[in-house]
Structure formats: structure tokens, C-alpha cells
Coordinates of C-alpha atoms and ligand atoms in Angstrom, one line a residue:
M1 CA -15.0 -25.3 26.0
D2 CA -13.1 -22.0 26.1
P3 CA -9.8 -23.6 28.1
V4 CA -8.9 -20.0 28.9
A5 CA -12.2 -19.5 31.5
I6 CA -11.7 -23.1 32.1
R7 CA -8.5 -22.1 33.5
A8 CA -9.6 -18.9 35.1
K9 CA -12.3 -20.5 37.0
F10 CA -10.9 -23.8 38.0
G11 CA -7.3 -23.7 37.4
D12 CA -5.8 -25.6 34.8
D13 CA -6.9 -27.3 31.6
Y14 CA -9.8 -29.6 32.8
T15 CA -12.5 -30.6 30.8
A16 CA -15.9 -29.6 30.7
T17 CA -19.1 -28.9 28.8
E18 CA -20.9 -25.1 28.7
L19 CA -23.6 -27.5 31.2
T20 CA -20.8 -28.8 33.7
F21 CA -18.3 -25.4 33.6
R22 CA -21.5 -23.8 34.7
L23 CA -22.6 -26.2 37.0
G24 CA -18.9 -25.5 38.5
I25 CA -17.7 -23.6 41.5
D26 CA -15.1 -21.3 41.2
I27 CA -11.5 -22.7 42.7
R28 CA -11.3 -20.0 45.0
L29 CA -14.4 -21.1 46.9
T30 CA -14.1 -24.7 46.6
R31 CA -10.4 -24.4 48.3
A32 CA -12.3 -22.5 51.4
M33 CA -15.2 -25.0 51.5
A34 CA -12.6 -28.1 51.3
E35 CA -10.6 -26.5 53.6
R36 CA -12.9 -27.8 56.6
F37 CA -12.6 -31.5 55.6
A38 CA -8.9 -31.9 56.1
G39 CA -7.7 -35.7 57.1
M40 CA -11.2 -36.7 56.6
R41 CA -13.0 -39.9 54.6
V42 CA -16.0 -37.7 52.5
L43 CA -19.0 -38.4 51.2
E44 CA -19.6 -36.0 48.0
T45 CA -22.8 -35.5 46.4
C46 CA -23.0 -34.6 43.8
T47 CA -19.6 -34.8 41.4
G48 CA -20.6 -32.9 38.2
A49 CA -16.9 -32.1 36.4
G50 CA -15.4 -32.9 39.5
F51 CA -14.3 -29.4 40.6
T52 CA -15.2 -29.2 44.4
T53 CA -13.9 -33.2 44.3
I54 CA -10.8 -31.9 43.3
A55 CA -10.6 -29.3 46.1
L56 CA -11.6 -32.0 48.6
A57 CA -9.4 -35.0 47.8
E58 CA -6.1 -32.0 47.9
I59 CA -6.8 -31.9 51.8
A60 CA -9.5 -35.0 52.7
A61 CA -8.0 -37.9 53.7
H62 CA -10.8 -40.2 51.2
V63 CA -13.9 -38.6 48.7
T64 CA -16.3 -40.9 47.6
T65 CA -18.5 -39.2 44.9
V66 CA -21.7 -39.8 44.2
E67 CA -23.0 -38.6 40.4
I68 CA -26.4 -39.6 38.7
D69 CA -25.3 -38.4 35.1
P70 CA -22.7 -40.9 33.4
E71 CA -21.3 -38.1 31.1
H72 CA -20.2 -36.0 34.0
Q73 CA -19.0 -38.4 35.9
A74 CA -16.7 -39.5 33.0
Q75 CA -15.6 -35.6 32.9
A76 CA -14.7 -35.6 36.4
R77 CA -12.9 -38.7 36.1
L78 CA -10.8 -37.2 33.5
N79 CA -10.4 -33.9 36.0
V80 CA -9.3 -35.5 38.9
Q81 CA -7.0 -38.0 37.1
R82 CA -5.3 -34.6 35.5
A83 CA -5.1 -33.6 39.0
Q84 CA -3.3 -36.7 40.0
L85 CA -5.9 -37.4 42.5
L86 CA -7.3 -40.8 41.5
D87 CA -5.6 -42.4 44.5
K88 CA -7.9 -40.6 46.9
V89 CA -11.2 -40.8 44.9
D90 CA -13.9 -43.4 44.4
F91 CA -16.6 -42.6 41.9
I92 CA -20.3 -43.8 42.4
L93 CA -22.6 -43.9 39.7
G94 CA -26.1 -43.6 41.1
D95 CA -29.0 -41.4 42.6
A96 CA -27.5 -39.6 45.5
M97 CA -31.3 -40.2 47.0
S98 CA -31.1 -44.2 47.1
D99 CA -30.1 -45.6 50.6
E100 CA -28.6 -48.8 48.6
V101 CA -26.3 -46.0 46.5
L102 CA -25.3 -44.5 50.1
D103 CA -24.7 -47.5 51.9
I104 CA -21.2 -48.0 49.4
A105 CA -20.0 -44.8 51.2
A106 CA -21.2 -45.8 54.3
A107 CA -17.5 -45.1 56.4
T108 CA -17.3 -41.5 55.9
D109 CA -16.4 -38.8 58.5
A110 CA -18.3 -36.0 56.8
A111 CA -20.5 -35.3 53.6
F112 CA -20.2 -32.3 51.4
L113 CA -23.4 -31.9 49.1
D114 CA -24.0 -29.7 46.2
P115 CA -27.2 -30.5 44.6
D116 CA -27.8 -29.0 40.6
W117 CA -29.6 -25.6 41.1
A118 CA -29.2 -25.0 37.2
V119 CA -32.9 -25.2 36.5
T120 CA -33.0 -21.2 36.1
G121 CA -34.6 -18.8 34.1
P122 CA -36.2 -14.8 34.8
Q123 CA -39.3 -16.2 36.9
H124 CA -37.1 -19.3 38.6
V125 CA -37.0 -19.3 42.4
Y126 CA -35.3 -21.9 44.7
R127 CA -37.0 -23.0 46.9
F128 CA -35.0 -25.1 49.7
R129 CA -38.5 -26.5 51.5
H130 CA -39.5 -28.9 48.6
S131 CA -36.6 -28.3 47.2
N132 CA -36.8 -27.9 43.6
M133 CA -33.2 -28.5 43.1
R134 CA -31.8 -31.7 41.8
P135 CA -31.8 -33.5 43.8
P136 CA -34.0 -32.0 46.6
A137 CA -32.0 -30.1 49.1
D138 CA -34.1 -30.5 52.1
A139 CA -34.3 -34.4 51.6
L140 CA -30.8 -34.6 50.6
L141 CA -29.5 -33.2 53.6
A142 CA -32.3 -34.9 55.5
N143 CA -31.2 -38.3 54.1
V144 CA -27.4 -37.6 55.1
R145 CA -27.7 -36.8 58.0
R146 CA -28.8 -39.4 59.2
R147 CA -25.4 -41.1 57.9
T148 CA -23.0 -38.3 59.7
A149 CA -23.9 -35.2 61.6
N150 CA -20.7 -33.4 60.2
V151 CA -22.6 -32.0 56.4
A152 CA -21.7 -29.0 54.1
L153 CA -24.6 -28.2 52.4
V154 CA -23.9 -25.7 49.2
L155 CA -27.5 -23.3 48.3
P156 CA -27.9 -20.8 45.7
P157 CA -27.5 -17.0 46.3
D158 CA -31.0 -16.2 46.0
I159 CA -32.4 -18.8 48.4
E160 CA -35.4 -17.4 50.9
L161 CA -33.3 -17.6 54.1
Q162 CA -36.5 -17.9 56.3
E163 CA -36.6 -21.2 54.6
L164 CA -33.9 -22.2 56.6
A165 CA -35.8 -21.7 59.7
G166 CA -36.0 -25.1 62.2
L167 CA -32.8 -26.5 61.0
P168 CA -30.5 -28.3 62.8
K169 CA -27.5 -25.8 64.8
H170 CA -25.8 -24.7 61.7
E171 CA -23.2 -22.2 60.3
R172 CA -24.5 -20.2 57.5
Q173 CA -21.8 -18.6 55.2
G174 CA -22.2 -16.3 52.5
L175 CA -19.3 -17.1 50.1
Y176 CA -18.4 -13.8 47.8
L177 CA -16.6 -13.7 44.5
E178 CA -15.3 -10.2 44.4
G179 CA -17.9 -8.8 45.9
Q180 CA -20.5 -10.7 44.9
L181 CA -22.3 -13.3 46.5
A182 CA -22.0 -16.7 45.2
L183 CA -23.4 -19.0 46.9
Y184 CA -24.3 -20.0 50.5
C185 CA -22.9 -22.9 52.2
L186 CA -24.4 -24.5 55.8
Y187 CA -22.4 -26.2 57.9
F188 CA -23.2 -28.7 60.8
G189 CA -21.9 -30.9 63.5
A190 CA -17.9 -30.8 63.6
L191 CA -17.9 -28.7 60.4
M192 CA -19.2 -25.7 62.0
R193 CA -17.3 -22.3 63.3
E194 CA -18.5 -19.6 65.2
P195 CA -20.2 -17.2 64.4
A196 CA -23.3 -18.6 62.9
E197 CA -23.2 -16.4 60.3
S198 CA -20.4 -15.4 58.9
E199 CA -18.8 -14.2 55.2
L200 CA -16.0 -15.5 53.3
H201 CA -14.8 -12.6 50.7
V202 CA -12.8 -13.7 47.7
Ligands
LIG1 C1 -24.0 -28.0 41.2 S1 -23.6 -29.8 39.9 C2 -22.1 -30.5 40.8 C3 -21.0 -29.4 40.8 C4 -19.9 -30.1 41.3 N1 -19.5 -30.1 42.6 C5 -18.6 -29.0 40.5 O1 -17.5 -28.6 41.6 O2 -18.5 -29.5 39.6 C6 -24.6 -30.9 40.3 C7 -24.7 -32.6 39.8 O3 -25.9 -33.1 40.3 C8 -26.0 -34.1 39.8 N2 -27.0 -34.6 40.2 C9 -28.6 -34.3 39.5 N3 -29.4 -35.2 40.3 C10 -28.6 -36.2 40.8 C11 -29.2 -37.1 41.9 N4 -30.0 -37.6 42.7 N5 -27.9 -38.1 42.6 C12 -26.4 -37.5 42.2 N6 -26.4 -36.7 41.6 C13 -27.3 -35.8 41.1 C14 -26.3 -33.6 38.4 O4 -25.8 -34.4 37.4 C15 -24.9 -32.5 38.6 O5 -23.6 -32.9 38.0

């Protein structure tokens, strides 16, 4: 992967493949979302190459992060080490939909969920309900909300917003990168702020 592109997107000479580079969120956005987790013990799914993990660990008390792909987890470990944050992060290899896996991270104040929406193509339509993300965003949110009310969920920019109707009270933030809607983040519980629909531009 081009080190110049990695530095521009993530802020340092981190390790990434074409895929984990694409999956990772720009440092300006990860830092903006992570800000709400100051001082908390955070459960993160899914680690990817660790770019959100790093932003969270910079500000949170501790991060336990779950990833299903060993190669992604290995990249994340290297990146967190490079950021000198290894002492604040526990890595779990496993399925974020498994109760057994989530039990390991039981003592958390809040959760950050960034399911994989890399499945793409010209005809691809992202679904939140009966989700085609990995893990499925709707089921993941329901599972994690049984453990903590304080949850942030990242969703793709082209999600049908009507699909979010009926969810428990939340703030929906549109995060814009240089004028372009990059993603939505839904905040539940103590992570929520007013107004219920907000925009963040970087
Ligand atoms: C959007 S990426 C995460 C990007 C990451 N937050 C970052 O900033 O680099 C989603 C990750 O979810 C992982 N994943 C997919 N299904 C999973 C599951 N059931 N449990 C845990 N991780 C999963 C994928 O391997 C991928 O690394």
C-alpha cells in the first residue's frame, strides 16, 4: 500500500492492505467520533486494521476490540503498537455476534460498532434491516445494546434512512469529509447529544 496515501488518511506510516485501507475511516472522522468516549471502557467491533481502535484508545480509558479476520487483527496490533497504545487495548479474535466473545468484554461503559460494508458493486444496495453488512448491523446493534445502552454504530452514507425508523431514541450524525457525506454514525444512550439529527464537517 502507498505509504503517502496511508499517512494522508490515517496520520502515520501504518500497515494496511488495499482492503483494510478502504475499510478504515479517515483520522479526522475517527477522532471526531471517538471524542464522545473520553475516559470510558469501550468495546469495539470490528477492529479492521485498527484505525478506529487507535482514535478510541487515544481518549478512552481502555478498548477491547473484536475482529474475526486474523490478518486484519495482526495489522491492527502492529498499528496500535506503532501508536504506542498497546497497554490500553485488548484484542479478541472471534465473531462479534457470539455471546461467548462479547462476554469476555463484559465490563464496558460503551460500545463502538463499525460493521463491514465493503461488499460493493454498481448494483449494491446496503440494508440496515435484515442487514447485508458483516456482521449484520441490525442484529449486532440489538446484541450489543443488551450489554450497554451507550452505543455508536457506523453506517454507510447511502443507507435508506427510513430503515432506521423504530429504533430506540438516538442521534443520527452525518459525517462529511471535504463536503462529501462519508458515513452516518448513530449514537445511543449517554453518547447521544442534541439535536437528534446533526452534521459534522471536516
Ligand atoms: C469496516 S471494517 C472495520 C474498520 C476499522 N474500524 C478501522 O477503522 O480500520 C469491518 C471489519 O469487520 C470485520 N468483521 C466482519 N465480520 C465480523 C464479525 N462477525 N465479527 C468480528 N469482526 C467482523 C472485518 O473482517 C473487517 O475487518
